[in-house]
Tab-separated table of C-alpha atoms and ligand atoms in Angstrom:
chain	number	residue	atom	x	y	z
N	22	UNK	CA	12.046	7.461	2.667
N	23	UNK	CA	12.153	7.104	6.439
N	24	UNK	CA	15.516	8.861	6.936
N	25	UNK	CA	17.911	7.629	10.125
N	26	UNK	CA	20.978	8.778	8.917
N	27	UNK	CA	21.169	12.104	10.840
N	28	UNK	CA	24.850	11.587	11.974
N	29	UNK	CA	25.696	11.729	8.295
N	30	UNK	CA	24.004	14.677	7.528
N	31	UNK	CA	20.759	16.244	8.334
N	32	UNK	CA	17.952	17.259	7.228
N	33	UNK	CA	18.021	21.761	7.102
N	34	UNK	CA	15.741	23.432	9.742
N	35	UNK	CA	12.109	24.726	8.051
N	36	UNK	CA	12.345	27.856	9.327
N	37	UNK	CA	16.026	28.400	7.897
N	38	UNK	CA	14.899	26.835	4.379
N	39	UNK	CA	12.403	30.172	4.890
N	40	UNK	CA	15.204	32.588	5.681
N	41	UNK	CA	17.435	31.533	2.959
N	42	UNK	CA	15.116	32.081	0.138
N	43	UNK	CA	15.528	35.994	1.157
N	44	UNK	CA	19.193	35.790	0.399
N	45	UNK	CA	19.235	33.293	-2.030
N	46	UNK	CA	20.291	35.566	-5.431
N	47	UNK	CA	21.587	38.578	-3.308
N	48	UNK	CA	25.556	38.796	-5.086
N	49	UNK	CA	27.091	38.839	-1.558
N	50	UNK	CA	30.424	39.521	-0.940
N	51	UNK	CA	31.877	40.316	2.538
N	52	UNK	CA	34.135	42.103	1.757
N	53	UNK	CA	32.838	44.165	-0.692
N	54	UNK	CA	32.593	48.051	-0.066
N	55	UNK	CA	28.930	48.728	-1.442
N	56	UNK	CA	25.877	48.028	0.360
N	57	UNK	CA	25.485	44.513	-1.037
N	58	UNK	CA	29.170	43.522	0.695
N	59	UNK	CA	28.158	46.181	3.786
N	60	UNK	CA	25.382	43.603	4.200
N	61	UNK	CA	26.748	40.451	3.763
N	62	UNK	CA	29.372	41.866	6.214
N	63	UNK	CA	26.597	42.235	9.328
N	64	UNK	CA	25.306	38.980	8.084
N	65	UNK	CA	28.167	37.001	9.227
N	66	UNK	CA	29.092	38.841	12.091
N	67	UNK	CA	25.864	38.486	13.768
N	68	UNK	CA	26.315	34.571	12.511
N	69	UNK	CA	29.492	34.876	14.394
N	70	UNK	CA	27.660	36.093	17.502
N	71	UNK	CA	25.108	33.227	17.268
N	72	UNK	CA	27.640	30.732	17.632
N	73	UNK	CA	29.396	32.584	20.232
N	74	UNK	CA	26.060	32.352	22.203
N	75	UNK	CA	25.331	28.610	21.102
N	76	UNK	CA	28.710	27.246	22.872
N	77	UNK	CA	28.761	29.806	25.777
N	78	UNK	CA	31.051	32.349	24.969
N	79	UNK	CA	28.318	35.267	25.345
N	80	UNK	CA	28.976	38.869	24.477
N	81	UNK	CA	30.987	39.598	27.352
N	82	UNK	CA	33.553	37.217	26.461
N	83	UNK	CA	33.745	37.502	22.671
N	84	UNK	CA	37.260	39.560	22.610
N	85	UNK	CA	38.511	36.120	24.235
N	86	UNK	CA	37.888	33.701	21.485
N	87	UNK	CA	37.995	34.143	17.929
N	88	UNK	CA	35.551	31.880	16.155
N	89	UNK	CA	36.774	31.587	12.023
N	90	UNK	CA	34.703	30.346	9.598
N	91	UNK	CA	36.034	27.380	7.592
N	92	UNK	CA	34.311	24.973	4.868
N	93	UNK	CA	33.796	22.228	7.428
N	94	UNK	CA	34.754	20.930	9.926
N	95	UNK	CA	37.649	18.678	8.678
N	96	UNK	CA	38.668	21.717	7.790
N	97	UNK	CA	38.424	23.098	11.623
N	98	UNK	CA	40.348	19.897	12.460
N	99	UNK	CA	42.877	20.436	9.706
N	100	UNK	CA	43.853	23.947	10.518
N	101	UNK	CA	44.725	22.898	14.230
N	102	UNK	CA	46.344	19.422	13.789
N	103	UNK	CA	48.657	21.744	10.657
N	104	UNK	CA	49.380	24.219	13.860
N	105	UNK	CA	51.170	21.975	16.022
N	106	UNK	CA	52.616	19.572	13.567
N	107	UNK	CA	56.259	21.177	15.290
N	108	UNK	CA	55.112	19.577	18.410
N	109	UNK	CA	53.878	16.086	20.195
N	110	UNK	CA	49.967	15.743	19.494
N	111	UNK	CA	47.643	13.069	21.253
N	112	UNK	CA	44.820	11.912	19.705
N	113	UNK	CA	42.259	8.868	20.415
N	114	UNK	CA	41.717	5.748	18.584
N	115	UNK	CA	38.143	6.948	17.615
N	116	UNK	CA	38.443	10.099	16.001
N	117	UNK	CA	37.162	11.279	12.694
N	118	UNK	CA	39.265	10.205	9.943
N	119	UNK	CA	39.807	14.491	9.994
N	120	UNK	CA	42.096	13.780	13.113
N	121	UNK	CA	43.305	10.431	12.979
N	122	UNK	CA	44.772	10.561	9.507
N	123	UNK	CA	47.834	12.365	10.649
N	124	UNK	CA	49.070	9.228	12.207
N	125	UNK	CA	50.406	8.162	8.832
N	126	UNK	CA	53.793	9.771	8.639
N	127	UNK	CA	53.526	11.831	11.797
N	128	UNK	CA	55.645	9.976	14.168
N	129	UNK	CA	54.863	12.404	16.480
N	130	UNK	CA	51.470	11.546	16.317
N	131	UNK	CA	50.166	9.639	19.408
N	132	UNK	CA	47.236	6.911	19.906
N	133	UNK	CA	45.446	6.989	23.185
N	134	UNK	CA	43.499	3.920	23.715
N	135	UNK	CA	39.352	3.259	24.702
N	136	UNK	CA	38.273	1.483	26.682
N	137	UNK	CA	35.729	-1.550	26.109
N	138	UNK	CA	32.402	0.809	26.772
N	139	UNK	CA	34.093	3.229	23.833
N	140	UNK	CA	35.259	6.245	26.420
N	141	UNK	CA	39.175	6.960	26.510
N	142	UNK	CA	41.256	5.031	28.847
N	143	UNK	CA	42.123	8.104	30.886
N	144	UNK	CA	45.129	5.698	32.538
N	145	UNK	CA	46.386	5.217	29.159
N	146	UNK	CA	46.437	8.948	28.165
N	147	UNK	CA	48.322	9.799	31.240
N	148	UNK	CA	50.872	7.315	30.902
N	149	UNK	CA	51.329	8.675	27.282
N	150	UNK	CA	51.457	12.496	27.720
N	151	UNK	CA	53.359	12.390	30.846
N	152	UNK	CA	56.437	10.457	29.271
N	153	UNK	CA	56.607	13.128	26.604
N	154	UNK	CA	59.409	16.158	25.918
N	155	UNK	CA	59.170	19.606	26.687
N	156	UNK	CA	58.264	20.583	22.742
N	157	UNK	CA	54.465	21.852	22.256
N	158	UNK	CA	52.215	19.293	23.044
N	159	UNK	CA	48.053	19.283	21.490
N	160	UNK	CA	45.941	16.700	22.885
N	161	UNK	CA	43.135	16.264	20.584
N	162	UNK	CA	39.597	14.035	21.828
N	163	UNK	CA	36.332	14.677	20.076
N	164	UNK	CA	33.501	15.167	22.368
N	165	UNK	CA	31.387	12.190	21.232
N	166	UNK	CA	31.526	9.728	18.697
N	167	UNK	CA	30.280	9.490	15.355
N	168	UNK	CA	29.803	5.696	14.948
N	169	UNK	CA	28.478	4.886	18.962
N	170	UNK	CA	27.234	8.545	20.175
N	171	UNK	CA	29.453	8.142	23.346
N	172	UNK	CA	30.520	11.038	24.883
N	173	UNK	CA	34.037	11.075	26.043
N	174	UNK	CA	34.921	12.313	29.440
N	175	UNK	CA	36.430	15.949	28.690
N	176	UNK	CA	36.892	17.582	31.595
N	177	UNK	CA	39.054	14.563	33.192
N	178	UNK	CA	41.113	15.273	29.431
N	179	UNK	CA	41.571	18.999	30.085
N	180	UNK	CA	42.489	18.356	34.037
N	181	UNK	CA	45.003	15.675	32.399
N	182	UNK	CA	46.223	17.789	29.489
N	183	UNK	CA	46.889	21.071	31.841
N	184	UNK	CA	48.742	19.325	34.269
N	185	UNK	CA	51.533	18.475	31.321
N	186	UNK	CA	50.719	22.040	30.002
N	187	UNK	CA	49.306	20.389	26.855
N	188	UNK	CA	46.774	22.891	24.872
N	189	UNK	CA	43.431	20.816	24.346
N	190	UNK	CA	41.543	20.735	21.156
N	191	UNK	CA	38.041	19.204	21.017
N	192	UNK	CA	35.974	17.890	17.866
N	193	UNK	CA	32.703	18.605	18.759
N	194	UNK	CA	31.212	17.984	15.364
N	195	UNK	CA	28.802	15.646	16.359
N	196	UNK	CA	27.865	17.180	20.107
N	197	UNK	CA	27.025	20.400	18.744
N	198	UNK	CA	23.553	21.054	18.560
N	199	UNK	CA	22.636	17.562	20.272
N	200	UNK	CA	23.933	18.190	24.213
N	201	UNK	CA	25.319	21.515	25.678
N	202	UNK	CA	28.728	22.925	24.840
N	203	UNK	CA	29.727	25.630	27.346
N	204	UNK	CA	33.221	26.788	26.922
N	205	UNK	CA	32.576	28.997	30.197
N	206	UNK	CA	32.570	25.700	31.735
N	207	UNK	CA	34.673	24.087	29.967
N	208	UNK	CA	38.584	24.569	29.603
N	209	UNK	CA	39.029	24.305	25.944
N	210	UNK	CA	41.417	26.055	24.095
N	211	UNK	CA	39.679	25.066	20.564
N	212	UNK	CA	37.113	23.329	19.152
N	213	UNK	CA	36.018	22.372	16.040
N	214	UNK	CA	32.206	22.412	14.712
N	215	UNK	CA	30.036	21.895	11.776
N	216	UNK	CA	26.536	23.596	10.440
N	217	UNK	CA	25.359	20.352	8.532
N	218	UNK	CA	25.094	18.050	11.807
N	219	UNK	CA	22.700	20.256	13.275
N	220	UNK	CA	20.282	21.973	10.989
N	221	UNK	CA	22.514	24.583	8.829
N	222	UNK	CA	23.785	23.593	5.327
N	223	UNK	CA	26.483	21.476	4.565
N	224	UNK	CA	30.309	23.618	2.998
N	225	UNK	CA	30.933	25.813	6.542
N	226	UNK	CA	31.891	24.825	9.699
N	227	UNK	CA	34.129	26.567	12.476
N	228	UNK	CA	37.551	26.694	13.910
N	229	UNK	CA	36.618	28.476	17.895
N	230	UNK	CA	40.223	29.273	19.432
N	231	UNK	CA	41.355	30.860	22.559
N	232	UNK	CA	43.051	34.705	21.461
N	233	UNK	CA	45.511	34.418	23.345
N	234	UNK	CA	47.004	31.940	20.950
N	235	UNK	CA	48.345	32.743	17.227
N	236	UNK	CA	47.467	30.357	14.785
N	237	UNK	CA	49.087	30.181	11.325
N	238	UNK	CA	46.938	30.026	8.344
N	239	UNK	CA	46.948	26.786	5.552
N	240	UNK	CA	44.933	28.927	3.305
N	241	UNK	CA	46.554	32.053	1.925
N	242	UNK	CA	45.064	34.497	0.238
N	243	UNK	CA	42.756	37.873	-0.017
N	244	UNK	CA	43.141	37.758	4.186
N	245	UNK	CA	39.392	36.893	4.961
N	246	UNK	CA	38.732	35.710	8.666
N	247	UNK	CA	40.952	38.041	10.141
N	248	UNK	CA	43.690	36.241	7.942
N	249	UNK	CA	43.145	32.554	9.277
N	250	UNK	CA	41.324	31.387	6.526
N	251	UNK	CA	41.101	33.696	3.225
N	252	UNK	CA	38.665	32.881	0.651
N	253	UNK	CA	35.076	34.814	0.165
N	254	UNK	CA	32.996	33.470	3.362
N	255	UNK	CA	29.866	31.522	1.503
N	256	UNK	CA	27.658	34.609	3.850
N	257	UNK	CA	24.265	32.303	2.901
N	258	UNK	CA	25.302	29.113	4.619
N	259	UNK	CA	27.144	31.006	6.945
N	260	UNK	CA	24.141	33.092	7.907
N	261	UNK	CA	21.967	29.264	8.207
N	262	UNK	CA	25.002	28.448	10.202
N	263	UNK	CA	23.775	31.340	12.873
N	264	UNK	CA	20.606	31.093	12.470
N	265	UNK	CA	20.461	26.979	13.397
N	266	UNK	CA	22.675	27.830	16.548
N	267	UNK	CA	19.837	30.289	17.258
N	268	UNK	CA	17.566	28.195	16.550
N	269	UNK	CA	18.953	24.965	18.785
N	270	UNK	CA	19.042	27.090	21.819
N	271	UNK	CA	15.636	27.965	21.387
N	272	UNK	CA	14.404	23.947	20.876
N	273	UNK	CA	17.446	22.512	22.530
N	274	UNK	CA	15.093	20.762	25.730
N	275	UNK	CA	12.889	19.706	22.990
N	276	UNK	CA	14.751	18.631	20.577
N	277	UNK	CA	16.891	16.189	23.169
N	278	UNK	CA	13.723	14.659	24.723
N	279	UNK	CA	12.230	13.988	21.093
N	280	UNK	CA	15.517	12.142	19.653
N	281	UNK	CA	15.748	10.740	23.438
N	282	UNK	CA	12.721	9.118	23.238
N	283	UNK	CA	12.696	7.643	19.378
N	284	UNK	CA	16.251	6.412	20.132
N	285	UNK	CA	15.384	4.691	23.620
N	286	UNK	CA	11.973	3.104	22.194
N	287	UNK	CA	13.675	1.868	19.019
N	288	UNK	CA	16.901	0.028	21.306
N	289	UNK	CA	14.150	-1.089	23.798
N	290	UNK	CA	11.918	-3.181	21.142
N	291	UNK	CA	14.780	-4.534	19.691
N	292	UNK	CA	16.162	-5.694	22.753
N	293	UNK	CA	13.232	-6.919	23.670
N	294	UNK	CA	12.314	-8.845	20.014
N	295	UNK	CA	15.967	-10.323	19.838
N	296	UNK	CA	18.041	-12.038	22.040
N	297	UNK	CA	21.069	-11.867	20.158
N	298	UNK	CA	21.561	-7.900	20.023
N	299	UNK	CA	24.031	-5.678	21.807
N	300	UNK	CA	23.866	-2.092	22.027
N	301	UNK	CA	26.978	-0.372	21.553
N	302	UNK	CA	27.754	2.031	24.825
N	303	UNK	CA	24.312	1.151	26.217
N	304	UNK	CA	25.961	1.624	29.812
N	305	UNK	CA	27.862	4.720	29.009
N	306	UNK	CA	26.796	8.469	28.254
N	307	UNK	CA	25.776	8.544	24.591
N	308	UNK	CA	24.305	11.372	22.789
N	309	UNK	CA	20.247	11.161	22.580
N	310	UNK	CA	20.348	10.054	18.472
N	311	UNK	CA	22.722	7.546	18.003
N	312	UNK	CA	22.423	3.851	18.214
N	313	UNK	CA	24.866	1.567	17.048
N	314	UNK	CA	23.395	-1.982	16.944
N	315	UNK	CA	25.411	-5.274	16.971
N	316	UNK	CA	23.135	-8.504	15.342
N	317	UNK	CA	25.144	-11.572	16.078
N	318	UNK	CA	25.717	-13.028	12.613
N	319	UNK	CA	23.100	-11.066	10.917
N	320	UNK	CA	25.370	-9.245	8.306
N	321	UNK	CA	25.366	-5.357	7.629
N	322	UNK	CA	25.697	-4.801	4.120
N	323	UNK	CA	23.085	-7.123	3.458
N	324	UNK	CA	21.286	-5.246	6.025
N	325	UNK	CA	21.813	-1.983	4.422
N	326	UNK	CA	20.586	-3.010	1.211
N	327	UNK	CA	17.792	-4.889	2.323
N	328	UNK	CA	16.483	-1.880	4.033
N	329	UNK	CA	17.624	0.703	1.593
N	330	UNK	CA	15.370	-1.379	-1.148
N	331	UNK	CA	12.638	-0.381	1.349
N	332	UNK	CA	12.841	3.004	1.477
N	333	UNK	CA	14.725	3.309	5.133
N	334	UNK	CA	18.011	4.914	5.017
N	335	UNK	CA	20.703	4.385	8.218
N	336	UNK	CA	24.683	3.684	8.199
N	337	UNK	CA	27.062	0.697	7.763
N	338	UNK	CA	29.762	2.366	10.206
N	339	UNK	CA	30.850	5.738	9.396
N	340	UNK	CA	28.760	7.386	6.502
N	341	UNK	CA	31.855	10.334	6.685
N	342	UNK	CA	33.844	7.301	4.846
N	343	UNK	CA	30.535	6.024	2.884
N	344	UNK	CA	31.093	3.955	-0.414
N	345	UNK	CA	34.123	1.814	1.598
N	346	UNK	CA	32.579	-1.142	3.504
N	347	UNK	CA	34.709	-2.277	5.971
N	348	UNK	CA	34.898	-3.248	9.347
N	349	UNK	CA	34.586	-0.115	11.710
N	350	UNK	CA	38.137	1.049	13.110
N	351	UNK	CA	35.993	2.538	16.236
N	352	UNK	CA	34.558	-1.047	16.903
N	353	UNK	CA	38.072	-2.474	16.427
N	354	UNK	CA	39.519	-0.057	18.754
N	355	UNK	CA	36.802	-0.987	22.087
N	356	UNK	CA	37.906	-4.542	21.247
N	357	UNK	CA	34.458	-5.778	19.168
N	358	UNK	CA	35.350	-8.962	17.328
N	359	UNK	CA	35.132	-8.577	13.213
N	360	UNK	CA	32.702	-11.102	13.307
N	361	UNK	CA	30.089	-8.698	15.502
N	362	UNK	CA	31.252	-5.512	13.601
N	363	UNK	CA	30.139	-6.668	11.082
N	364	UNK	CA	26.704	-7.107	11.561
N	365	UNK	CA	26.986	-3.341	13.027
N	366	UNK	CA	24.552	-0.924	11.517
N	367	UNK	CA	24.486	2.863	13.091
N	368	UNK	CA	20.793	4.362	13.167
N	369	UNK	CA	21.071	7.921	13.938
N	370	UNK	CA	17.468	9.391	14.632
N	371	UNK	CA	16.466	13.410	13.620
N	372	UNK	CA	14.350	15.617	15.277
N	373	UNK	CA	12.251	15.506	12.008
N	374	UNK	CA	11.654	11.822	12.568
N	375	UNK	CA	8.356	10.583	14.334
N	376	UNK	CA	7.255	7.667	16.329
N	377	UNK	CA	5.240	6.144	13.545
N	378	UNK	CA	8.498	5.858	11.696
N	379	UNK	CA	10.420	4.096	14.258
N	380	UNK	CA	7.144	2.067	14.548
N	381	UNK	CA	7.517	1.089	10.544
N	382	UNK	CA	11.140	0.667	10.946
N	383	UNK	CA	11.030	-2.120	14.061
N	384	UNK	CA	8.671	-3.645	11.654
N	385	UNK	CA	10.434	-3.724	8.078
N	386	UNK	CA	14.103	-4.348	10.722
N	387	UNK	CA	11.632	-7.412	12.007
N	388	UNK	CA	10.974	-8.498	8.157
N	389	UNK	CA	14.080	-8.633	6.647
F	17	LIG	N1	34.197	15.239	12.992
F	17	LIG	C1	33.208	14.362	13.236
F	17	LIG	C2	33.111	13.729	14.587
F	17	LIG	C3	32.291	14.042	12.229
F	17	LIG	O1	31.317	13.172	12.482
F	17	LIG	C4	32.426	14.661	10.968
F	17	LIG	C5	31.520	14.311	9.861
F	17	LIG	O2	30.736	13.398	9.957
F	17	LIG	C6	33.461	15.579	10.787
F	17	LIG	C7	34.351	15.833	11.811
F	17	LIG	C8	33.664	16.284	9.483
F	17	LIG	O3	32.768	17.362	9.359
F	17	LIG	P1	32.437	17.918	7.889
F	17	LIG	O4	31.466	16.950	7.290
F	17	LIG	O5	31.842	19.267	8.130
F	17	LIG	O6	33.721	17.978	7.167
């Protein structure tokens, strides 16, 4: 199977697959008083310190964030979304269904449009927030797409959001682990992320949030996570969780100029071979893997199963929302016709995918 479905899910890191076998039938409880809870204990703390390092926190600044393990990150997004459900809450038209949901029967949920290239219309968003009331406001903008890889423009949202004293929340799902995420650099007063996007197993994912703030729980229980989010931490994927964000800052040059490359040679030759493809966001800043490809009239689905049937696996739209086919609500949202979406397929590229394999793809993609 030549796998290019990496946004969905990806493949887990070697050397964690290595680590986890060491853990694999330990009985592990956090919590726990005995050595075997003692352990799993230091295990996900020193997780918790790997992903403090991975989006810039550091050491020094530790005591100013809290970062709470969740079981993904719709999850994440849940928790914060629940925690300001009192207030106003802006969201784009492109976010994961995770965020966007709440629109239905949230009046107080607002749309901020994109623009035709797929970033947010930053005019737009300032019109919106600035006619608002003085109740809590959450302005919520992943920081890049699932579907087109285009990264939004977040600092111009925080310098927008702080000037109406708006708290900012950012989904960085799919931009962890692909481009750099410093919160030393960046304003953010939460994000949300997820270990199965970038090497660790899929079931955890993070909630990152300023102190300073009190968040109420939506999970109640035995008071795990500093009483966020109770329920026994799975300390195995959490511990792959740490040990991919480890392992990302060690490759992360690497790893960007080998997806960089597959993704830029696969877009070029089928530019090149047919005149009637667009690339979604080709002028924009998109993350290094994604590529979502519009073939005038040459329909997805058919596409999809055409390929599938030989062994190459990539995405009709969102695979978060797989088993629905219908046209993409991103695509609809930067104005693409329905005829053009859909003939959209999204190939997502891996660092575990070679050049001979984007070489066999352009051929069967040439076949069918
Ligand atoms: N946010 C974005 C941008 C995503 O792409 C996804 C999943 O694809 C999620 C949130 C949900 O993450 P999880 O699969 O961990 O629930």
């Amino acid at each position: 199977m030549i796998y290019l479905d990496h946004n969905a899910t990806t493949t887990i890191h070697p050397l964690i697959k290595e680590e986890w076998l060491q853990y694999e039938s330990m009985p592990l409880n956090a919590s726990s008083v005995h050595s075997y809870g003692q352990r799993g204990r230091y295990i996900v703390e020193e997780a918790r310190k790997r992903l403090a390092n991975l989006v810039g926190i550091g050491r020094n600044n530790m005591r100013d964030y809290a970062i709470t393990f969740t079981a993904s990150g719709t999850e994440a997004n849940n928790l914060i979304m629940n925690n300001f459900l009192d207030g106003e809450i802006f969201i784009s038209e492109i976010e994961h269904p995770s965020i966007f949901e709440y629109i239905h029967n949230h009046d107080n949920v607002h749309l901020i449009k994109v623009c035709a290239d797929g970033r947010l219309d930053l005019d737009h968003f300032e019109k919106l927030i600035s006619q608002n009331t003085t109740k809590r406001k959450l302005v919520s903008v992943m920081m890049a797409n699932n579907e087109t890889g285009v990264i939004q423009p977040i600092n111009e949202v925080i310098k927008i959001a702080k000037k109406y004293d708006a708290f900012v929340h950012s989904d960085a799902v799919q931009a962890i682990g692909k481009i750099k995420l410093d919160l030393q650099e960046l304003d953010l007063d939460f994000i949300s992320i997820s270990a199965h996007k970038f090497g660790g197993m899929q079931g955890v994912g993070a909630l990152i949030a300023k102190t300073k703030y009190h968040l109420v729980p939506q999970i109640l229980g035995g008071g795990q996570e500093k009483s966020l989010r109770s329920g026994t931490e799975h300390v195995q994927a959490i511990h792959a969780f740490g040990k991919a964000a480890e392992l990302y800052e060690q490759e992360a040059k690497e790893r960007y100029e080998h997806m960089n490359l597959l993704r830029n040679k696969l877009e070029a030759v089928l530019l090149d071979n047919f005149k009637d493809i667009k690339i979604v966001g080709f002028d924009v800043d998109r993350l290094p893997n994604t590529s979502l490809i519009i073939h005038q009239n040459h329909d997805a689905k058919s596409k999809l199963i055409a390929l599938d049937l030989r062994g190459v696996a990539v995405s009709y739209g969102s695979a978060c929302s797989s088993g629905k086919v219908e046209n993409s609500r991103i695509l609809k949202a930067m104005g693409v016709s329905d005829a053009d979406a859909k003939s959209a397929i999204r190939i997502s590229v891996g660092t575990s995918n070679t050049e001979s394999e984007i070489d066999r793809f352009l051929e069967i993609y040439g076949e069918i």
